[in-house]
Amino acid sequence: MKTVKLFFLLFILLHGGVYAQFTHLESSYALTNSVINNTDDNAYLFSYKADGIIKFKLNNDALETVTLPVPQNSSIMEVNNLDVISNDVLMVRINEFQNNDFINNYYLTLDGAKNWTKILTPDNNLPLFNYADELSNTIYFYKTNNTGYYTYKYTTGQWDSITFNPASFDIIKLKNGIGYLQIFTSGADKIGYTTNGGKTYQVLSNIDYTKQPFSWANNGMLQKLTIVTENHWYAQYRYDSAGIQVSKLLATTDKGTTWYTVMNTGVDLIQAASNSMVYVYKQNGAKGILYQVSEYGTRICPTSFTGRVQSMNFRDTKNGLIFALDTTTSQYGVWLVTNGGGANCFASTGVNAKAQVKESGLNAYPNPAANELSISNYEFHIGTSYTIQNMT
């Protein structure tokens, strides 16, 4: 193995950055019971003001809107959840007044809200929605006895039953039958892995569950796991320090074998923009902070945002839409985000965080680097060349 040391300045990784721009596109939707969700192409908002679902589409940085109807089978109804599976496949949970009582019912549309169908699981129980996989056209519902879930192929109307270990769990990410399951136990949170659409799960063997962020040692607990790629994860972790609750955002680039601290704070939202870049949002009083976290969680660019962000959707690494509560008007607004990032970019709080390219045996460290970067290649050959570029 040979190690090549290169000496140069990477100021772009440590400070500078581009100021994010927020353009206020719309602010006319009442606060009462608004529900927000989005896809890569469109964004959706339910609002009582329009008594339906507002579909937003960004066209050349101009906002186009259309109102979609929701099912109203009773005189009293309340949409309390909106799940956007694809641009035309939507599901709403409606609290309806039936037989002198309020009952939650799910309705599904496959044609952009032209027609709605009521959903009941095969045991005729009201489903508890868990996850939807657009690529496999499958919706996952919790079983009421917490022993697994039902799957519903909405293109064929086919139901299937999957039995799972009776423990609390959340499906984190499932695409093309490959996915992860977060299992909550009294001893230690665990991560399961499936390659057959959830029919069987096995606990990942490469994770040491006696160590953070999975152990409950030092009164710690894993709050939420976000899977960006198979190897690139983010974990929100909370523990007690001298009687004070402390939260952290951690990252891993090797499927949970090793972890490093990205930020010594918890975050409210995480939205992936690419395999190596995510946006995280942290509420700070009446205002919030939007962080662009790149280089696999080693470079952070914060920018302040006036409002309370409810949902965000990034079309690429720099541009997206944000739904937020305008604290001055108590109405939801839509903002266009351009240029991403923010001022005063800095390195994460992790030590010697590495961005690894396992396929070629390449390691580059430290990352970020200020004056010296070491490159280790286990498959080094004469004539191998490296190209180093800054973020621009």
PDB file of C-alpha atoms in Angstrom, residues 167-353:
ATOM      1  CA  ALA A 167     -41.913  -5.770  18.964  1.00  0.00           C
ATOM      2  CA  SER A 168     -42.351  -2.113  18.124  1.00  0.00           C
ATOM      3  CA  PHE A 169     -40.794  -1.286  14.774  1.00  0.00           C
ATOM      4  CA  ASP A 170     -40.661   1.296  12.007  1.00  0.00           C
ATOM      5  CA  ILE A 171     -39.823   0.712   8.362  1.00  0.00           C
ATOM      6  CA  ILE A 172     -37.118   3.243   7.616  1.00  0.00           C
ATOM      7  CA  LYS A 173     -36.559   2.864   3.903  1.00  0.00           C
ATOM      8  CA  LEU A 174     -37.681   0.264   1.413  1.00  0.00           C
ATOM      9  CA  LYS A 175     -36.960   0.422  -2.313  1.00  0.00           C
ATOM     10  CA  ASN A 176     -37.151  -2.443  -4.804  1.00  0.00           C
ATOM     11  CA  GLY A 177     -37.594  -4.931  -1.985  1.00  0.00           C
ATOM     12  CA  ILE A 178     -34.378  -3.940  -0.191  1.00  0.00           C
ATOM     13  CA  GLY A 179     -34.787  -2.028   3.020  1.00  0.00           C
ATOM     14  CA  TYR A 180     -34.292  -1.439   6.683  1.00  0.00           C
ATOM     15  CA  LEU A 181     -36.358  -1.826   9.800  1.00  0.00           C
ATOM     16  CA  GLN A 182     -35.818   0.025  13.052  1.00  0.00           C
ATOM     17  CA  ILE A 183     -36.716  -2.242  15.978  1.00  0.00           C
ATOM     18  CA  PHE A 184     -37.424  -0.660  19.339  1.00  0.00           C
ATOM     19  CA  THR A 185     -36.646  -2.914  22.302  1.00  0.00           C
ATOM     20  CA  SER A 186     -36.212  -2.418  26.028  1.00  0.00           C
ATOM     21  CA  GLY A 187     -32.565  -3.447  25.819  1.00  0.00           C
ATOM     22  CA  ALA A 188     -31.193  -1.855  22.672  1.00  0.00           C
ATOM     23  CA  ASP A 189     -32.593  -0.516  19.427  1.00  0.00           C
ATOM     24  CA  LYS A 190     -31.653  -2.717  16.485  1.00  0.00           C
ATOM     25  CA  ILE A 191     -31.663  -2.376  12.717  1.00  0.00           C
ATOM     26  CA  GLY A 192     -33.023  -5.163  10.550  1.00  0.00           C
ATOM     27  CA  TYR A 193     -32.271  -5.650   6.866  1.00  0.00           C
ATOM     28  CA  THR A 194     -34.433  -7.242   4.178  1.00  0.00           C
ATOM     29  CA  THR A 195     -33.860  -8.186   0.555  1.00  0.00           C
ATOM     30  CA  ASN A 196     -37.287  -9.650  -0.203  1.00  0.00           C
ATOM     31  CA  GLY A 197     -39.717  -6.838   0.393  1.00  0.00           C
ATOM     32  CA  GLY A 198     -39.970  -7.331   4.138  1.00  0.00           C
ATOM     33  CA  LYS A 199     -40.965 -11.008   4.157  1.00  0.00           C
ATOM     34  CA  THR A 200     -37.927 -11.753   6.331  1.00  0.00           C
ATOM     35  CA  TYR A 201     -35.586  -9.509   8.261  1.00  0.00           C
ATOM     36  CA  GLN A 202     -32.200 -10.204   9.759  1.00  0.00           C
ATOM     37  CA  VAL A 203     -30.424  -8.025  12.287  1.00  0.00           C
ATOM     38  CA  LEU A 204     -27.383  -6.348  10.768  1.00  0.00           C
ATOM     39  CA  SER A 205     -24.368  -8.212  12.105  1.00  0.00           C
ATOM     40  CA  ASN A 206     -21.805  -5.502  11.354  1.00  0.00           C
ATOM     41  CA  ILE A 207     -23.220  -3.145  14.019  1.00  0.00           C
ATOM     42  CA  ASP A 208     -21.966  -3.351  17.578  1.00  0.00           C
ATOM     43  CA  TYR A 209     -25.215  -2.818  19.463  1.00  0.00           C
ATOM     44  CA  THR A 210     -23.370  -2.379  22.758  1.00  0.00           C
ATOM     45  CA  LYS A 211     -22.061   0.994  21.584  1.00  0.00           C
ATOM     46  CA  GLN A 212     -23.668   4.283  20.674  1.00  0.00           C
ATOM     47  CA  PRO A 213     -25.911   5.172  19.009  1.00  0.00           C
ATOM     48  CA  PHE A 214     -27.757   1.908  19.582  1.00  0.00           C
ATOM     49  CA  SER A 215     -27.113   1.089  23.217  1.00  0.00           C
ATOM     50  CA  TRP A 216     -29.071   2.479  26.120  1.00  0.00           C
ATOM     51  CA  ALA A 217     -25.825   2.899  28.003  1.00  0.00           C
ATOM     52  CA  ASN A 218     -25.564   6.257  29.765  1.00  0.00           C
ATOM     53  CA  ASN A 219     -29.358   6.590  29.406  1.00  0.00           C
ATOM     54  CA  GLY A 220     -29.056   7.061  25.670  1.00  0.00           C
ATOM     55  CA  MET A 221     -31.519   6.120  22.955  1.00  0.00           C
ATOM     56  CA  LEU A 222     -31.763   6.207  19.196  1.00  0.00           C
ATOM     57  CA  GLN A 223     -34.603   8.539  18.214  1.00  0.00           C
ATOM     58  CA  LYS A 224     -34.656   8.259  14.444  1.00  0.00           C
ATOM     59  CA  LEU A 225     -32.557   6.755  11.684  1.00  0.00           C
ATOM     60  CA  THR A 226     -32.453   8.265   8.187  1.00  0.00           C
ATOM     61  CA  ILE A 227     -31.116   6.071   5.365  1.00  0.00           C
ATOM     62  CA  VAL A 228     -29.690   8.076   2.439  1.00  0.00           C
ATOM     63  CA  THR A 229     -27.944   5.189   0.677  1.00  0.00           C
ATOM     64  CA  GLU A 230     -27.175   1.606   1.682  1.00  0.00           C
ATOM     65  CA  ASN A 231     -24.006   2.755   3.465  1.00  0.00           C
ATOM     66  CA  HIS A 232     -24.738   6.426   4.243  1.00  0.00           C
ATOM     67  CA  TRP A 233     -27.001   6.931   7.287  1.00  0.00           C
ATOM     68  CA  TYR A 234     -27.846   9.676   9.771  1.00  0.00           C
ATOM     69  CA  ALA A 235     -28.944   8.981  13.337  1.00  0.00           C
ATOM     70  CA  GLN A 236     -30.579  11.303  15.838  1.00  0.00           C
ATOM     71  CA  TYR A 237     -29.391  10.238  19.251  1.00  0.00           C
ATOM     72  CA  ARG A 238     -30.355  11.466  22.707  1.00  0.00           C
ATOM     73  CA  TYR A 239     -28.804  10.749  26.069  1.00  0.00           C
ATOM     74  CA  ASP A 240     -28.724  12.193  29.578  1.00  0.00           C
ATOM     75  CA  SER A 241     -25.625  13.990  30.766  1.00  0.00           C
ATOM     76  CA  ALA A 242     -25.639  14.932  34.435  1.00  0.00           C
ATOM     77  CA  GLY A 243     -29.434  14.993  34.408  1.00  0.00           C
ATOM     78  CA  ILE A 244     -29.609  17.128  31.250  1.00  0.00           C
ATOM     79  CA  GLN A 245     -30.921  15.728  27.985  1.00  0.00           C
ATOM     80  CA  VAL A 246     -28.391  16.128  25.177  1.00  0.00           C
ATOM     81  CA  SER A 247     -29.095  15.399  21.519  1.00  0.00           C
ATOM     82  CA  LYS A 248     -26.684  14.700  18.687  1.00  0.00           C
ATOM     83  CA  LEU A 249     -26.805  14.107  14.959  1.00  0.00           C
ATOM     84  CA  LEU A 250     -24.469  11.301  13.939  1.00  0.00           C
ATOM     85  CA  ALA A 251     -23.482   9.868  10.570  1.00  0.00           C
ATOM     86  CA  THR A 252     -22.041   6.650   9.217  1.00  0.00           C
ATOM     87  CA  THR A 253     -20.642   5.820   5.781  1.00  0.00           C
ATOM     88  CA  ASP A 254     -20.186   2.081   6.324  1.00  0.00           C
ATOM     89  CA  LYS A 255     -23.701   0.852   7.146  1.00  0.00           C
ATOM     90  CA  GLY A 256     -23.452   1.511  10.872  1.00  0.00           C
ATOM     91  CA  THR A 257     -20.107  -0.092  11.690  1.00  0.00           C
ATOM     92  CA  THR A 258     -18.523   3.215  12.697  1.00  0.00           C
ATOM     93  CA  TRP A 259     -20.163   6.527  13.596  1.00  0.00           C
ATOM     94  CA  TYR A 260     -19.032  10.120  13.981  1.00  0.00           C
ATOM     95  CA  THR A 261     -20.760  13.194  15.335  1.00  0.00           C
ATOM     96  CA  VAL A 262     -22.014  15.671  12.750  1.00  0.00           C
ATOM     97  CA  MET A 263     -23.703  18.190  15.063  1.00  0.00           C
ATOM     98  CA  ASN A 264     -24.023  18.407  18.818  1.00  0.00           C
ATOM     99  CA  THR A 265     -27.732  19.081  18.538  1.00  0.00           C
ATOM    100  CA  GLY A 266     -30.914  17.322  17.545  1.00  0.00           C
ATOM    101  CA  VAL A 267     -32.693  18.290  14.332  1.00  0.00           C
ATOM    102  CA  ASP A 268     -36.345  18.402  13.354  1.00  0.00           C
ATOM    103  CA  LEU A 269     -36.236  17.452   9.649  1.00  0.00           C
ATOM    104  CA  ILE A 270     -33.828  15.662   7.316  1.00  0.00           C
ATOM    105  CA  GLN A 271     -34.241  15.734   3.534  1.00  0.00           C
ATOM    106  CA  ALA A 272     -31.764  14.096   1.150  1.00  0.00           C
ATOM    107  CA  ALA A 273     -30.757  16.134  -1.892  1.00  0.00           C
ATOM    108  CA  SER A 274     -28.191  13.652  -3.220  1.00  0.00           C
ATOM    109  CA  ASN A 275     -26.194  10.653  -2.052  1.00  0.00           C
ATOM    110  CA  SER A 276     -23.646  12.860  -0.290  1.00  0.00           C
ATOM    111  CA  MET A 277     -25.723  15.932   0.578  1.00  0.00           C
ATOM    112  CA  VAL A 278     -28.730  16.375   2.837  1.00  0.00           C
ATOM    113  CA  TYR A 279     -30.601  19.344   4.291  1.00  0.00           C
ATOM    114  CA  VAL A 280     -31.428  19.352   7.972  1.00  0.00           C
ATOM    115  CA  TYR A 281     -33.661  21.819   9.773  1.00  0.00           C
ATOM    116  CA  LYS A 282     -33.571  22.857  13.416  1.00  0.00           C
ATOM    117  CA  GLN A 283     -36.236  25.017  15.021  1.00  0.00           C
ATOM    118  CA  ASN A 284     -34.786  27.796  17.156  1.00  0.00           C
ATOM    119  CA  GLY A 285     -37.591  29.761  18.791  1.00  0.00           C
ATOM    120  CA  ALA A 286     -39.658  31.722  16.287  1.00  0.00           C
ATOM    121  CA  LYS A 287     -36.943  31.246  13.677  1.00  0.00           C
ATOM    122  CA  GLY A 288     -35.249  28.186  12.312  1.00  0.00           C
ATOM    123  CA  ILE A 289     -31.897  27.205  10.907  1.00  0.00           C
ATOM    124  CA  LEU A 290     -31.528  25.331   7.635  1.00  0.00           C
ATOM    125  CA  TYR A 291     -28.280  23.387   7.357  1.00  0.00           C
ATOM    126  CA  GLN A 292     -26.775  22.111   4.148  1.00  0.00           C
ATOM    127  CA  VAL A 293     -24.813  19.041   5.231  1.00  0.00           C
ATOM    128  CA  SER A 294     -22.497  17.727   2.535  1.00  0.00           C
ATOM    129  CA  GLU A 295     -19.395  15.603   2.061  1.00  0.00           C
ATOM    130  CA  TYR A 296     -21.125  12.750   3.894  1.00  0.00           C
ATOM    131  CA  GLY A 297     -21.759  14.892   6.947  1.00  0.00           C
ATOM    132  CA  THR A 298     -18.366  16.546   7.292  1.00  0.00           C
ATOM    133  CA  ARG A 299     -19.186  20.016   5.914  1.00  0.00           C
ATOM    134  CA  ILE A 300     -22.029  22.166   7.275  1.00  0.00           C
ATOM    135  CA  CYS A 301     -23.478  25.424   5.936  1.00  0.00           C
ATOM    136  CA  PRO A 302     -26.179  27.020   8.117  1.00  0.00           C
ATOM    137  CA  THR A 303     -28.543  29.818   7.217  1.00  0.00           C
ATOM    138  CA  SER A 304     -31.343  31.407   9.238  1.00  0.00           C
ATOM    139  CA  PHE A 305     -34.940  31.155   8.110  1.00  0.00           C
ATOM    140  CA  THR A 306     -37.818  33.231   9.446  1.00  0.00           C
ATOM    141  CA  GLY A 307     -40.717  30.900  10.002  1.00  0.00           C
ATOM    142  CA  ARG A 308     -41.406  27.385  11.219  1.00  0.00           C
ATOM    143  CA  VAL A 309     -40.570  24.815   8.539  1.00  0.00           C
ATOM    144  CA  GLN A 310     -43.033  21.922   8.249  1.00  0.00           C
ATOM    145  CA  SER A 311     -41.744  20.204   5.120  1.00  0.00           C
ATOM    146  CA  MET A 312     -39.022  20.679   2.534  1.00  0.00           C
ATOM    147  CA  ASN A 313     -38.314  19.211  -0.880  1.00  0.00           C
ATOM    148  CA  PHE A 314     -35.115  19.710  -2.882  1.00  0.00           C
ATOM    149  CA  ARG A 315     -35.107  19.100  -6.628  1.00  0.00           C
ATOM    150  CA  ASP A 316     -31.293  19.047  -6.679  1.00  0.00           C
ATOM    151  CA  THR A 317     -28.418  19.885  -4.357  1.00  0.00           C
ATOM    152  CA  LYS A 318     -29.218  23.619  -4.238  1.00  0.00           C
ATOM    153  CA  ASN A 319     -32.827  24.287  -5.193  1.00  0.00           C
ATOM    154  CA  GLY A 320     -36.109  23.292  -3.613  1.00  0.00           C
ATOM    155  CA  LEU A 321     -39.402  24.225  -1.983  1.00  0.00           C
ATOM    156  CA  ILE A 322     -40.096  24.836   1.694  1.00  0.00           C
ATOM    157  CA  PHE A 323     -43.478  24.826   3.422  1.00  0.00           C
ATOM    158  CA  ALA A 324     -43.401  26.859   6.603  1.00  0.00           C
ATOM    159  CA  LEU A 325     -45.666  28.589   9.066  1.00  0.00           C
ATOM    160  CA  ASP A 326     -45.271  32.333   8.756  1.00  0.00           C
ATOM    161  CA  THR A 327     -45.137  33.322  12.425  1.00  0.00           C
ATOM    162  CA  THR A 328     -46.129  36.901  11.606  1.00  0.00           C
ATOM    163  CA  THR A 329     -49.390  35.982   9.831  1.00  0.00           C
ATOM    164  CA  SER A 330     -50.110  32.520  11.352  1.00  0.00           C
ATOM    165  CA  GLN A 331     -50.545  31.195   7.816  1.00  0.00           C
ATOM    166  CA  TYR A 332     -48.640  28.586   5.860  1.00  0.00           C
ATOM    167  CA  GLY A 333     -46.390  29.918   3.152  1.00  0.00           C
ATOM    168  CA  VAL A 334     -44.409  28.474   0.267  1.00  0.00           C
ATOM    169  CA  TRP A 335     -40.822  29.531  -0.261  1.00  0.00           C
ATOM    170  CA  LEU A 336     -38.467  28.835  -3.143  1.00  0.00           C
ATOM    171  CA  VAL A 337     -34.927  28.041  -2.002  1.00  0.00           C
ATOM    172  CA  THR A 338     -32.084  28.779  -4.397  1.00  0.00           C
ATOM    173  CA  ASN A 339     -28.309  28.537  -4.064  1.00  0.00           C
ATOM    174  CA  GLY A 340     -28.639  26.177  -1.090  1.00  0.00           C
ATOM    175  CA  GLY A 341     -26.112  26.217   1.714  1.00  0.00           C
ATOM    176  CA  GLY A 342     -25.459  29.366   3.638  1.00  0.00           C
ATOM    177  CA  ALA A 343     -22.775  31.590   5.058  1.00  0.00           C
ATOM    178  CA  ASN A 344     -19.993  30.547   7.428  1.00  0.00           C
ATOM    179  CA  CYS A 345     -19.597  26.944   6.310  1.00  0.00           C
ATOM    180  CA  PHE A 346     -17.678  24.859   8.813  1.00  0.00           C
ATOM    181  CA  ALA A 347     -16.528  21.321   9.493  1.00  0.00           C
ATOM    182  CA  SER A 348     -18.679  18.955  11.512  1.00  0.00           C
ATOM    183  CA  THR A 349     -17.808  18.127  15.101  1.00  0.00           C
ATOM    184  CA  GLY A 350     -16.668  14.630  14.143  1.00  0.00           C
ATOM    185  CA  VAL A 351     -12.984  13.744  14.355  1.00  0.00           C
ATOM    186  CA  ASN A 352     -11.171  12.291  11.328  1.00  0.00           C
ATOM    187  CA  ALA A 353     -14.395  11.622   9.479  1.00  0.00           C
TER     188      ALA A 353
END
